[in-house]
Amino acid sequence: MGANTEIFMQITENFIKIDTPRTSLIFRRYDELLETIFYGAKVADAQNYDILSSHKHKYSHSCIDDIIAANTTFSCYGMGCDRKFSLSLKNFDGGYANNFLFRRAQAAEKPEIPGLPSSYGARETLMLVYYDETYDIELRQYYSVFDDTDVIAVSTCLENKSPHDAFIRSMASCQLDTDGYGYEIFSYTGTWARERYCSRTLLNVGVFEQGTVRGSSSHAVNPFIMLKRPARMGGYYAFNLVYSGNHKECVESTAMHSTRITIGMGDCCLELPLQAGKAFHSPEAVMLFGENRQNISLQMHRFVNRHIIRPQFLKERPVAVNIWEACRFDFDRSKILRFAGRAAEIGAELLVIDDGWFGNRNDEKTSLGDWTDNVSKTGGLETLAEEIRKKGLQFGIWMEPEMISPESDLMRSHPEYVLQNPRRRPILMRNQYVLDLTRKEVQDYIYGCIERLMELCSPDYIKWDYNRVITDAYHSSDLAGDAYSLAYMKALYALFEKILRKYPNLLIESCAAGGGRFDLGMLCYTPQIWTSDMTDAVERVHIQEGTLTGYPQSAMSAHIASEICEKTGRRIRLRDRFALALEGVFGIEYDITRCGAAELSELKEYVSFYKEHRGLLLYGDYFLAESDENGEAAVRTVVSADKEEAVAEIFKRKQIFNCEQNKYRLSGLNDDFVYKIQIYGMETQFTAQGKLLNSYGLELDKYFPKDRSGVYSNEINTLVLLLKRVQGQNSEGNYF
Ligand code: DGJ
């Protein structure tokens, strides 16, 4: 190994160190074993990092404890270690045990991952090479670092150099072995309309495992996980996967006080051929160390905005009016145009026709796959789109391209397009089947439908829905189980690639029965995702808080829905629904054709407020202050990079009796700046020093509006604050 003087990478005889702007990851070579000896806050370059770990593991060991204690960058079944392993092969001779020995480390180009999306714009990449001589298989791991975020992108590649075929039975993209136990695992749990709730699990000695076999990253779990390190070590780790199919995350802590985290694609019933002379490259995982939870979110947001979402979409997204919640399937041209008229009046920028414009679709039972204009409803999409554009709006439309209804022309002409095991009837869900996207003719069919729609009415925006899970995952004996999930995802990504190559500025918002496919893989193509079908602001506080922990505001669609939530029956005031929608890509999704003048003008003000501040709201640094002690209020502050301005939002979920001293602490402001604070919608203004706002908080209870009888009637009360730095002013005596 030669010396390397690059700033981000130090490679010496015994040590390899890679740095991000504020973290370091250090490996030590001992014999043919490479150990991870440190991952944490940045440390200075040195000749020797022995101080970080005194273990001297031998590769050929006689003691199982040596093997268990070794912190490695991957792990295989069958070499004496009974910890959870990241890699398992079935070799040509039927053996399952592989023994990959470390060969070399070197700077490399960040590889493209065949068929899978991955992050762009890395500064440097380290390649670690291992070899299993018995089976002639090379294992390469890639660690890429970036100039402007502490996230490290990691992927793993296996190349079979032998003349024999092997099978991959499990393969994580990334393994981090670290010290200690007692990690607190933060993960998302959820279900339809309750996606990405934060869940915490304290793991002492044992295993935490989550994953899905639903065929998509799913409502139930999400590949994003975060770990709070034990108090002695401090700080957090976070992980995610640039992949939208079945996935698996595992954390194991042992009695020897070491912890292994593996992140990767799902391996249920996996038998992925690794043919002689061929390579397989895993999806890309990302990992991150941050000193606190806040920092994890900031770094992840930055990474997604600068290295995942395509640059052409890093701009102000249009304010949408979507007709779904107001109309369902019941609309016609004149109704759509009434919506468009109102949308234009209140300053919205995009009118979206949701489900029901095609084939014979008047309910959920028919026509998926028949992407032909239902002229009796639309009056002709081509002219409808023109009329909408004449009103100064962009035109958007809904599709669910991956699906087929049993009652459809497509089913009649091509029943073989359905994903199924030919020996069994496939399972019907939401009255629909999944198309077998791994077939070339299905890919061509879907692409053709989209191309025709583009030619007909050139939508500026497509809402790409996906309303069921994958069952019957079978195409052939080679394409079953999670190997099918992988092939399906590769086909979907290839379809997106092809569409975006031809229509690079087409804004696709993905959706999966709400937020069932909210992940970094989708974000590589669709820069915003419909967060959840739950539009009740009280529930949304949790869903959005969870989502924003791992994903940026620019990825999260958030609409103002109707006053009485159809799902919960809760009545929520417009001002509070507005405050929640401000947190993401803002839109409106209720019947604005029925609004009176007062409501319309209120909406108009809200739209204009959002438009005025959306650069900051979508791309500013997002700070989530801890909720107050009782978890009754959440305070979120979005701050500009120069800290000159901010928008803060307070969501108070409960009025606590006889407790007048609630303080609402903001965060992320410059301690030394003095800010003018304006409560949106009120005359009230005051100035305060950043330090006070960050550390002490504001006593704002008196500003929460009461209803006419003088009571807080709502289950949620919100305040939106606008902060601007005041130049040359001293805060002394100026607080309130
Ligand atoms: C599920 C989505 O989440 C909704 O917003 C809507 O588009 C429906 N599908 C349409 O079927």
XYZ file of C-alpha atoms and ligand atoms in Angstrom:
747
model
C 0.000 0.000 0.000
C 1.503 3.304 -1.001
C 1.202 6.584 0.878
C -1.563 8.867 -0.204
C -1.618 12.532 0.676
C -5.208 13.291 -0.314
C -7.007 15.311 2.317
C -9.866 12.855 2.686
C -7.903 9.651 2.679
C -4.796 8.372 4.389
C -3.516 4.953 3.400
C -0.415 3.607 5.138
C 1.034 0.180 5.698
C -1.112 -0.615 8.707
C -3.881 1.951 8.725
C -6.470 3.411 6.428
C -8.286 6.551 7.419
C -11.027 8.307 5.536
C -12.390 11.648 6.591
C -15.571 13.515 5.939
C -15.741 17.199 6.859
C -16.336 16.311 10.516
C -15.916 12.592 10.991
C -13.262 9.903 10.582
C -13.458 6.227 9.837
C -10.313 4.232 10.569
C -9.360 0.678 9.668
C -6.331 -1.242 10.823
C -4.658 -4.024 8.961
C -3.447 -6.990 10.927
C -2.256 -9.938 8.892
C -4.943 -10.535 6.330
C -7.639 -9.103 8.520
C -8.884 -5.556 8.217
C -10.554 -4.179 11.289
C -12.728 -1.137 11.794
C -11.175 0.498 14.803
C -12.889 3.872 14.856
C -15.892 5.686 13.461
C -16.721 8.969 15.119
C -15.885 12.671 15.331
C -12.904 13.676 13.190
C -9.451 12.902 14.509
C -6.156 14.317 13.273
C -3.961 12.279 10.950
C -1.295 10.291 12.788
C 1.273 7.618 12.055
C -0.290 5.162 14.366
C -3.830 4.684 15.702
C -3.084 1.780 18.025
C -4.350 3.861 20.892
C -7.870 3.433 19.497
C -7.879 -0.327 19.846
C -5.556 -2.659 21.641
C -6.950 -5.883 20.239
C -4.510 -8.009 18.321
C -6.707 -10.418 16.472
C -5.052 -13.073 14.451
C -6.659 -14.298 11.343
C -5.843 -17.941 12.062
C -7.134 -18.062 15.545
C -7.818 -20.842 17.877
C -10.056 -18.888 20.165
C -13.618 -18.139 19.143
C -13.640 -14.999 21.276
C -10.947 -13.496 19.055
C -13.104 -14.033 16.045
C -16.225 -12.709 17.668
C -14.465 -9.614 18.918
C -13.001 -8.683 15.539
C -14.672 -5.624 14.040
C -14.735 -6.281 10.317
C -16.204 -4.534 7.274
C -18.208 -7.618 6.229
C -18.719 -11.071 7.694
C -19.340 -14.532 6.301
C -21.089 -17.554 7.525
C -19.005 -20.527 8.476
C -15.663 -19.177 9.631
C -16.245 -19.521 13.325
C -18.119 -16.368 14.117
C -21.647 -16.719 15.366
C -22.537 -13.056 15.057
C -25.021 -12.052 12.407
C -23.190 -12.094 9.095
C -23.475 -9.751 6.169
C -22.706 -12.189 3.400
C -23.622 -15.741 2.580
C -22.900 -17.654 -0.607
C -23.676 -21.111 -1.782
C -20.514 -22.087 -3.572
C -20.315 -24.343 -6.601
C -19.441 -27.371 -4.495
C -22.392 -26.852 -2.194
C -20.273 -25.330 0.587
C -21.574 -22.242 2.377
C -18.430 -21.000 4.112
C -16.300 -18.308 2.505
C -13.007 -16.961 3.697
C -12.233 -13.571 2.172
C -8.775 -12.298 3.110
C -7.775 -8.685 2.893
C -5.589 -7.894 -0.107
C -5.304 -4.151 -0.608
C -6.817 -0.703 -0.198
C -6.611 2.007 -2.812
C -8.252 5.167 -4.057
C -10.731 4.376 -6.839
C -13.399 5.894 -9.023
C -16.826 5.697 -7.456
C -18.422 2.885 -9.450
C -21.759 3.060 -11.199
C -23.917 0.291 -9.798
C -25.349 -1.674 -12.709
C -29.101 -1.206 -12.857
C -29.363 0.623 -9.555
C -29.337 4.308 -8.671
C -26.673 5.738 -6.396
C -25.460 9.057 -5.060
C -23.530 11.463 -7.260
C -20.853 14.093 -6.655
C -18.550 12.159 -4.301
C -15.181 13.685 -3.595
C -13.175 10.494 -3.149
C -13.678 6.774 -2.985
C -11.743 4.140 -1.120
C -11.767 0.601 -2.433
C -11.044 -2.355 -0.135
C -10.259 -5.614 -1.879
C -10.593 -9.080 -0.355
C -10.149 -12.463 -1.953
C -11.367 -15.981 -1.299
C -8.738 -18.212 -2.860
C -10.682 -21.413 -2.407
C -13.492 -20.270 -4.632
C -11.748 -17.564 -6.682
C -14.150 -14.848 -5.684
C -13.190 -11.233 -5.127
C -15.007 -8.981 -2.726
C -14.692 -5.216 -3.192
C -16.085 -2.585 -0.902
C -16.374 1.075 -1.821
C -16.503 3.934 0.673
C -17.216 7.347 -0.869
C -16.973 10.682 0.916
C -18.342 14.086 -0.004
C -17.157 17.671 0.404
C -20.264 19.002 2.012
C -21.816 16.302 4.170
C -20.571 13.731 6.637
C -22.516 10.932 4.976
C -20.395 8.050 3.666
C -21.802 6.014 0.775
C -20.905 2.319 0.908
C -21.467 -0.501 -1.531
C -20.163 -4.027 -1.933
C -19.367 -5.962 -5.076
C -18.666 -9.665 -5.554
C -16.849 -10.852 -8.629
C -16.781 -14.536 -9.389
C -13.460 -15.135 -11.137
C -13.838 -18.895 -11.171
C -15.251 -21.047 -13.961
C -18.080 -22.157 -11.643
C -21.420 -20.580 -10.798
C -22.249 -19.659 -7.224
C -25.359 -18.247 -5.541
C -25.727 -15.257 -3.265
C -28.002 -16.114 -0.358
C -27.638 -12.851 1.516
C -25.585 -9.739 0.985
C -25.684 -6.552 3.014
C -24.403 -3.400 1.336
C -22.693 -2.147 4.438
C -21.560 -3.481 7.774
C -20.395 -1.326 10.636
C -18.828 -3.084 13.603
C -18.379 -0.886 16.589
C -17.790 -1.040 20.303
C -20.198 -1.006 23.167
C -23.716 -2.136 23.773
C -26.835 -0.462 25.023
C -27.563 1.331 21.781
C -30.928 3.012 21.505
C -32.323 2.278 18.073
C -34.557 4.804 16.452
C -36.560 3.310 13.609
C -39.744 4.008 11.750
C -42.774 1.913 12.330
C -46.059 2.424 10.611
C -48.888 1.353 8.477
C -51.118 2.986 5.883
C -51.991 6.550 6.989
C -49.562 6.278 9.922
C -46.239 6.079 8.125
C -42.861 6.756 9.681
C -43.793 7.119 13.303
C -40.682 7.276 15.436
C -40.098 4.167 17.466
C -37.311 3.579 19.997
C -35.833 0.280 21.085
C -33.142 -0.094 23.692
C -30.908 -2.977 22.728
C -28.704 -4.501 25.365
C -27.326 -7.873 24.371
C -29.303 -9.389 21.537
C -30.579 -8.699 18.066
C -32.796 -6.038 16.566
C -33.914 -6.858 13.058
C -36.378 -5.185 10.746
C -37.192 -5.529 7.099
C -39.941 -6.131 4.641
C -41.002 -8.630 2.011
C -43.748 -6.407 0.595
C -41.788 -5.631 -2.555
C -41.321 -1.960 -1.687
C -39.583 -0.145 1.136
C -43.084 -0.149 2.680
C -45.376 1.650 5.097
C -44.430 -0.708 7.907
C -40.693 -0.093 8.141
C -38.221 2.114 6.316
C -34.547 1.538 5.583
C -33.602 4.646 7.574
C -32.434 3.805 11.088
C -30.559 5.824 13.647
C -28.655 4.616 16.706
C -27.862 6.586 19.810
C -24.521 5.369 21.054
C -24.069 4.415 24.697
C -23.446 7.386 27.013
C -19.727 6.628 27.367
C -19.252 7.132 23.636
C -21.858 9.763 22.856
C -23.170 10.650 19.424
C -25.367 8.906 16.905
C -25.028 6.683 13.874
C -27.553 6.670 11.061
C -27.985 4.446 8.019
C -30.121 4.317 4.933
C -30.271 2.453 1.658
C -30.524 3.802 -1.895
C -33.057 1.164 -2.802
C -36.848 0.830 -2.917
C -37.395 -2.937 -2.769
C -37.297 -5.456 0.052
C -34.667 -4.563 2.591
C -33.243 -5.692 5.907
C -31.582 -3.823 8.772
C -29.993 -5.670 11.631
C -28.255 -4.573 14.833
C -26.621 -7.122 17.077
C -24.896 -6.458 20.378
C -22.884 -9.205 21.996
C -21.942 -10.122 25.527
C -18.418 -9.038 24.580
C -19.798 -5.526 24.234
C -19.475 -5.049 20.564
C -22.184 -4.109 18.117
C -22.647 -4.956 14.460
C -24.983 -3.091 12.139
C -25.812 -4.468 8.698
C -27.911 -2.712 6.087
C -28.936 -4.155 2.764
C -31.454 -5.578 0.373
C -33.818 -8.278 1.590
C -32.640 -11.859 1.449
C -35.860 -13.763 1.839
C -35.695 -16.966 -0.244
C -32.716 -15.427 -1.999
C -30.805 -17.530 -4.514
C -29.175 -14.912 -6.684
C -26.957 -16.453 -9.335
C -23.363 -15.237 -9.316
C -22.323 -16.778 -12.570
C -18.793 -17.705 -13.519
C -16.931 -14.610 -14.671
C -19.724 -12.260 -13.542
C -20.035 -9.683 -10.790
C -22.883 -8.546 -8.605
C -22.957 -5.103 -7.044
C -25.180 -4.423 -4.040
C -27.428 -1.398 -3.709
C -25.680 1.581 -2.146
C -26.045 2.125 1.586
C -25.209 5.307 3.425
C -23.873 5.737 6.912
C -23.274 8.730 9.080
C -21.898 9.706 12.453
C -23.211 12.870 14.080
C -22.812 14.321 17.531
C -26.560 14.622 18.035
C -29.850 13.803 16.451
C -30.152 17.267 15.017
C -26.870 16.938 13.234
C -27.893 13.566 11.781
C -30.972 15.144 10.212
C -29.061 18.133 8.851
C -26.383 15.973 7.286
C -28.888 13.526 5.797
C -30.947 16.408 4.385
C -27.876 17.942 2.829
C -26.844 14.613 1.359
C -30.264 13.969 -0.179
C -30.567 17.490 -1.577
C -27.070 17.605 -3.020
C -26.254 14.019 -3.916
C -29.508 12.120 -4.457
C -32.121 14.447 -5.934
C -31.350 15.387 -9.518
C -30.027 18.933 -9.828
C -32.782 20.000 -12.252
C -35.338 19.513 -9.473
C -33.485 21.478 -6.832
C -35.665 24.470 -7.315
C -38.886 25.894 -6.016
C -41.572 23.287 -6.630
C -45.013 24.381 -7.766
C -47.904 24.785 -5.337
C -50.344 22.058 -6.351
C -54.090 21.824 -6.120
C -54.956 18.137 -6.296
C -58.606 17.192 -6.748
C -58.472 13.666 -5.242
C -59.752 14.203 -1.725
C -62.481 16.523 -2.963
C -63.748 14.524 -5.941
C -62.523 10.954 -5.787
C -63.782 9.516 -9.109
C -66.624 11.953 -9.442
C -65.559 14.762 -11.744
C -65.971 16.052 -15.244
C -64.368 18.728 -17.349
C -66.378 21.599 -15.964
C -65.629 20.591 -12.391
C -61.927 20.354 -13.153
C -62.023 23.784 -14.733
C -63.808 25.204 -11.691
C -60.958 23.834 -9.584
C -58.456 25.317 -11.995
C -60.162 28.716 -11.833
C -60.048 28.704 -8.048
C -56.488 27.402 -7.998
C -55.399 30.291 -10.203
C -57.334 32.758 -8.073
C -55.508 31.784 -4.884
C -52.116 31.765 -6.567
C -51.536 28.016 -6.871
C -49.340 26.922 -9.774
C -50.258 23.351 -10.674
C -53.594 21.616 -11.113
C -53.464 17.845 -10.657
C -56.134 15.490 -11.958
C -55.846 12.397 -9.800
C -57.238 8.895 -10.265
C -60.216 8.356 -12.589
C -59.496 10.199 -15.866
C -58.778 7.104 -18.013
C -60.388 4.003 -19.470
C -63.654 3.322 -17.782
C -62.464 4.105 -14.298
C -65.260 5.305 -12.040
C -64.223 3.357 -8.991
C -61.257 1.293 -7.833
C -62.347 -1.790 -9.701
C -61.427 -1.164 -13.308
C -59.150 0.114 -16.028
C -55.641 0.178 -14.564
C -53.463 -0.462 -17.576
C -55.849 1.282 -20.006
C -54.196 4.681 -20.063
C -56.544 6.152 -22.611
C -58.309 9.459 -22.160
C -61.888 9.083 -20.891
C -63.250 11.915 -22.998
C -66.676 11.705 -21.423
C -65.056 12.930 -18.193
C -62.187 15.106 -19.361
C -63.739 16.475 -22.543
C -60.371 15.674 -24.124
C -57.134 15.931 -22.198
C -55.315 17.839 -24.884
C -57.656 20.827 -24.823
C -58.258 20.493 -21.089
C -54.539 20.828 -20.447
C -54.470 23.866 -22.737
C -57.337 25.519 -20.897
C -55.663 24.864 -17.575
C -52.428 26.351 -18.868
C -54.281 29.403 -20.136
C -55.227 30.062 -16.541
C -51.540 30.318 -15.749
C -51.288 26.873 -14.174
C -49.129 23.875 -14.922
C -50.915 20.654 -15.703
C -50.466 17.477 -13.689
C -51.965 14.016 -13.919
C -52.107 10.782 -11.907
C -50.986 7.348 -13.111
C -50.416 3.971 -11.554
C -48.288 2.440 -14.305
C -47.136 -0.701 -12.494
C -50.658 -2.101 -12.063
C -53.425 -3.817 -13.977
C -57.140 -4.210 -13.174
C -58.724 -7.606 -13.869
C -61.475 -5.619 -15.550
C -59.444 -3.873 -18.242
C -58.685 -4.081 -21.942
C -55.076 -4.786 -21.055
C -56.107 -7.843 -19.060
C -58.249 -9.056 -21.910
C -55.462 -8.681 -24.427
C -52.438 -9.586 -22.257
C -53.322 -11.677 -19.217
C -49.744 -12.952 -19.292
C -48.521 -9.490 -18.175
C -49.761 -10.167 -14.652
C -47.131 -11.053 -12.089
C -47.997 -14.562 -11.027
C -46.916 -18.069 -10.593
C -48.546 -19.711 -13.627
C -49.608 -22.623 -11.451
C -51.737 -20.505 -9.121
C -54.198 -17.639 -9.210
C -52.479 -14.460 -8.057
C -53.729 -12.564 -5.010
C -55.978 -9.598 -5.724
C -55.468 -6.470 -3.618
C -57.360 -3.202 -3.929
C -58.983 -4.918 -6.895
C -55.753 -4.978 -8.839
C -52.766 -7.083 -9.809
C -49.155 -6.065 -10.261
C -47.675 -6.090 -13.749
C -44.640 -8.273 -14.211
C -42.224 -5.445 -14.787
C -39.323 -7.815 -15.315
C -40.719 -8.651 -18.781
C -39.426 -6.550 -21.620
C -42.835 -6.365 -23.311
C -44.401 -5.000 -20.104
C -41.682 -2.357 -19.783
C -42.243 -1.341 -23.407
C -45.991 -1.254 -22.932
C -45.789 1.060 -19.915
C -43.234 3.321 -21.532
C -45.422 3.530 -24.653
C -48.442 4.592 -22.557
C -46.441 7.333 -20.878
C -45.005 8.533 -24.160
C -48.489 8.726 -25.687
C -49.796 10.662 -22.716
C -46.867 13.051 -22.957
C -47.570 13.554 -26.647
C -51.249 14.107 -26.017
C -51.141 16.704 -23.252
C -47.481 17.138 -22.113
C -48.067 17.029 -18.377
C -45.573 19.043 -16.350
C -46.094 16.697 -13.434
C -47.064 13.058 -12.941
C -48.205 11.608 -9.641
C -46.869 8.039 -9.910
C -48.928 5.880 -7.591
C -48.494 2.265 -6.458
C -51.386 1.007 -4.380
C -50.681 -2.521 -3.312
C -47.863 -4.778 -2.248
C -46.139 -7.397 -4.348
C -47.265 -10.971 -3.856
C -46.679 -14.020 -6.069
C -43.129 -12.833 -6.718
C -42.239 -15.346 -9.326
C -41.133 -15.179 -12.915
C -38.922 -18.216 -13.219
C -36.914 -20.345 -10.862
C -34.106 -17.778 -11.083
C -36.440 -14.903 -10.422
C -38.329 -15.649 -7.267
C -38.292 -14.382 -3.682
C -36.131 -11.337 -3.079
C -34.228 -11.923 -6.320
C -37.510 -11.014 -7.985
C -37.799 -7.878 -5.874
C -34.348 -6.838 -7.068
C -35.138 -7.545 -10.720
C -38.426 -5.657 -10.380
C -36.678 -2.643 -8.912
C -34.023 -2.669 -11.608
C -36.777 -2.666 -14.225
C -38.593 0.186 -12.491
C -35.427 2.260 -12.201
C -34.632 1.607 -15.884
C -38.102 2.834 -16.761
C -37.587 6.035 -14.779
C -34.184 6.502 -16.439
C -35.731 6.182 -19.859
C -38.557 8.592 -19.064
C -36.261 11.189 -17.567
C -33.812 10.886 -20.430
C -36.565 11.901 -22.806
C -38.369 14.314 -20.449
C -35.662 15.538 -18.072
C -37.829 18.236 -16.535
C -40.888 16.122 -15.939
C -41.623 16.412 -12.241
C -42.677 12.987 -10.976
C -44.091 12.755 -7.491
C -44.099 9.195 -6.278
C -46.764 7.826 -4.046
C -47.601 4.356 -2.782
C -51.023 4.284 -1.152
C -49.753 7.338 0.700
C -46.131 6.981 1.777
C -45.411 3.279 1.225
C -42.333 3.812 -0.941
C -40.577 6.737 0.673
C -36.894 6.019 0.214
C -33.641 7.207 -1.327
C -34.039 4.964 -4.379
C -37.249 6.683 -5.414
C -35.788 10.087 -4.613
C -33.102 9.515 -7.244
C -35.893 9.889 -9.841
C -38.859 11.468 -8.122
C -37.732 14.444 -6.078
C -40.878 14.597 -4.001
C -43.026 11.872 -2.472
C -46.594 11.904 -1.220
C -46.008 11.519 2.487
C -49.210 9.914 3.670
C -52.914 9.707 2.970
C -53.389 10.919 6.513
C -54.137 14.595 6.157
C -55.283 15.284 9.716
C -52.848 17.878 11.086
C -52.745 16.273 14.538
C -51.556 12.962 13.106
C -49.339 14.718 10.600
C -47.245 16.256 13.363
C -45.900 12.768 14.111
C -45.688 11.575 10.520
C -43.801 14.670 9.414
C -41.538 14.710 12.439
C -40.551 11.120 11.700
C -40.144 11.700 7.983
C -38.069 14.849 8.452
C -35.684 13.079 10.778
C -34.223 11.182 7.839
C -35.454 13.006 4.736
C -35.458 16.684 3.753
C -38.450 19.012 3.527
C -38.017 19.160 -0.265
C -38.856 15.439 -0.483
C -42.036 15.552 1.546
C -45.338 16.584 -0.010
C -47.757 18.155 2.443
C -51.207 19.401 1.500
C -53.918 21.355 3.231
C -56.904 19.004 3.296
C -60.511 19.418 4.315
C -61.625 20.932 7.616
C -63.078 17.668 8.888
C -60.617 14.892 8.268
C -62.425 12.084 6.491
C -60.310 9.480 8.277
C -60.294 10.669 11.865
C -63.400 12.863 11.883
C -61.377 15.603 13.581
C -62.172 19.202 12.781
C -59.012 21.263 12.292
C -58.864 24.976 11.569
C -57.436 26.183 8.292
C -54.617 28.081 9.999
C -53.425 24.864 11.673
C -53.698 22.788 8.507
C -51.711 25.502 6.766
C -48.966 25.415 9.401
C -48.485 21.672 8.891
C -48.454 21.949 5.099
C -45.726 24.612 5.345
C -43.244 21.966 6.448
C -42.928 20.315 3.062
C -43.812 20.736 -0.597
C -46.966 22.752 -0.073
C -50.257 22.024 -1.788
C -54.015 21.997 -1.362
C -56.270 18.992 -1.522
C -59.839 19.878 -0.626
C -62.856 21.326 -2.320
C -61.820 24.900 -2.923
C -64.739 25.357 -5.312
C -67.018 25.506 -2.269
C -65.011 28.041 -0.299
C -66.583 31.387 0.493
C -64.798 34.672 -0.131
C -63.241 34.860 3.336
C -61.774 31.369 3.157
C -60.486 31.983 -0.331
C -58.712 35.111 0.665
C -57.215 33.341 3.688
C -55.969 30.585 1.375
C -54.596 33.160 -1.003
C -52.582 34.704 1.793
C -51.233 31.321 2.820
C -50.204 30.442 -0.711
C -48.479 33.755 -1.096
C -46.702 33.360 2.264
C -45.450 29.949 1.200
C -44.300 31.217 -2.184
C -42.461 34.089 -0.610
C -40.567 31.813 1.774
C -40.430 28.505 -0.044
C -36.721 28.647 -0.879
C -36.047 28.754 2.845
C -38.824 26.350 3.788
C -37.768 23.673 1.295
C -34.003 23.937 1.444
C -33.192 25.738 4.694
C -31.565 23.917 7.611
C -34.279 22.160 9.516
C -34.018 22.074 13.306
C -36.314 20.033 15.408
C -36.164 21.152 19.022
C -36.965 18.442 21.469
C -40.645 18.410 22.256
C -41.413 19.833 25.709
C -41.114 17.503 28.661
C -44.597 16.108 28.273
C -44.281 15.725 24.528
C -47.209 18.085 24.136
C -45.605 20.603 21.832
C -43.151 20.420 18.991
C -41.087 23.368 17.829
C -39.411 23.303 14.451
C -37.202 26.002 13.009
C -36.000 26.288 9.423
C -32.961 28.523 9.243
C -31.180 29.993 6.225
C -27.568 28.948 5.690
C -26.310 32.408 6.711
C -28.646 32.359 9.752
C -30.050 35.713 8.702
C -33.642 34.492 8.557
C -35.801 31.686 9.791
C -39.342 30.415 9.981
C -40.308 28.681 13.193
C -43.408 26.657 13.803
C -44.935 25.638 17.078
C -47.373 22.774 17.160
C -49.075 22.562 20.498
C -51.091 19.436 20.875
C -52.516 19.932 24.316
C -53.371 22.809 26.566
C -51.954 21.970 29.963
C -54.066 23.324 32.752
C -52.520 25.623 35.295
C -49.227 25.709 33.564
C -48.727 29.191 32.268
C -44.967 28.986 32.032
C -44.497 26.911 28.927
C -41.462 28.089 27.023
C -40.972 27.361 23.362
C -37.328 26.982 22.557
C -36.248 27.516 18.969
C -33.021 26.128 17.601
C -30.400 26.596 14.940
C -30.243 30.395 15.219
C -26.982 32.274 15.541
C -26.417 32.856 19.248
C -24.973 36.305 18.656
C -27.504 37.648 16.208
C -30.494 39.671 17.250
C -33.708 38.693 15.513
C -36.915 40.538 14.893
C -39.715 38.052 15.452
C -43.113 38.422 13.930
C -45.985 36.087 14.750
C -47.525 35.395 11.378
C -51.054 36.752 11.094
C -50.697 39.051 14.133
C -49.377 42.511 14.725
C -47.149 41.267 17.512
C -43.447 41.751 16.983
C -40.511 41.630 19.302
C -36.764 41.260 19.139
C -34.537 38.810 20.940
C -31.020 37.526 20.850
C -30.407 34.186 19.163
C -28.882 32.790 22.321
C -32.031 33.414 24.298
C -34.182 31.874 21.625
C -31.917 28.828 21.310
C -31.444 28.193 24.982
C -34.314 29.640 26.916
C -37.283 29.986 24.663
C -40.272 32.214 24.299
C -43.336 32.385 26.449
C -45.941 32.345 23.749
C -48.978 30.667 25.233
C -50.982 33.860 25.255
C -50.720 34.105 21.479
C -52.407 30.839 20.655
C -55.803 31.878 19.370
C -58.880 30.931 21.327
C -62.261 30.505 19.735
C -65.177 32.898 20.200
C -66.121 31.516 23.594
C -62.598 32.056 24.812
C -61.492 28.450 24.964
C -58.846 26.476 23.144
C -61.234 24.222 21.305
C -58.749 22.510 19.092
C -56.625 19.431 19.493
C -53.837 21.307 17.829
C -52.801 24.911 18.078
C -50.116 26.317 15.892
C -48.060 29.457 15.621
C -45.844 30.407 12.717
C -43.037 32.830 13.505
C -40.979 34.761 11.013
C -37.503 35.721 12.134
C -35.171 38.198 10.499
C -31.843 39.342 11.742
C -31.796 42.962 12.854
C -28.532 44.615 11.893
C -26.443 46.566 14.352
C -28.784 46.233 17.276
C -27.975 45.143 20.738
C -30.430 42.826 22.347
C -29.959 44.163 25.841
C -33.232 45.158 27.387
C -34.880 44.314 24.166
C -36.270 40.931 24.980
C -40.024 41.322 24.588
C -53.553 6.548 -3.127
C -52.939 7.915 -2.980
O -52.224 7.982 -1.792
C -54.030 8.962 -3.042
O -53.474 10.230 -2.863
C -54.747 8.868 -4.363
O -53.906 9.231 -5.411
C -55.300 7.459 -4.549
N -54.292 6.464 -4.366
C -55.911 7.301 -5.909
O -56.329 6.040 -6.137
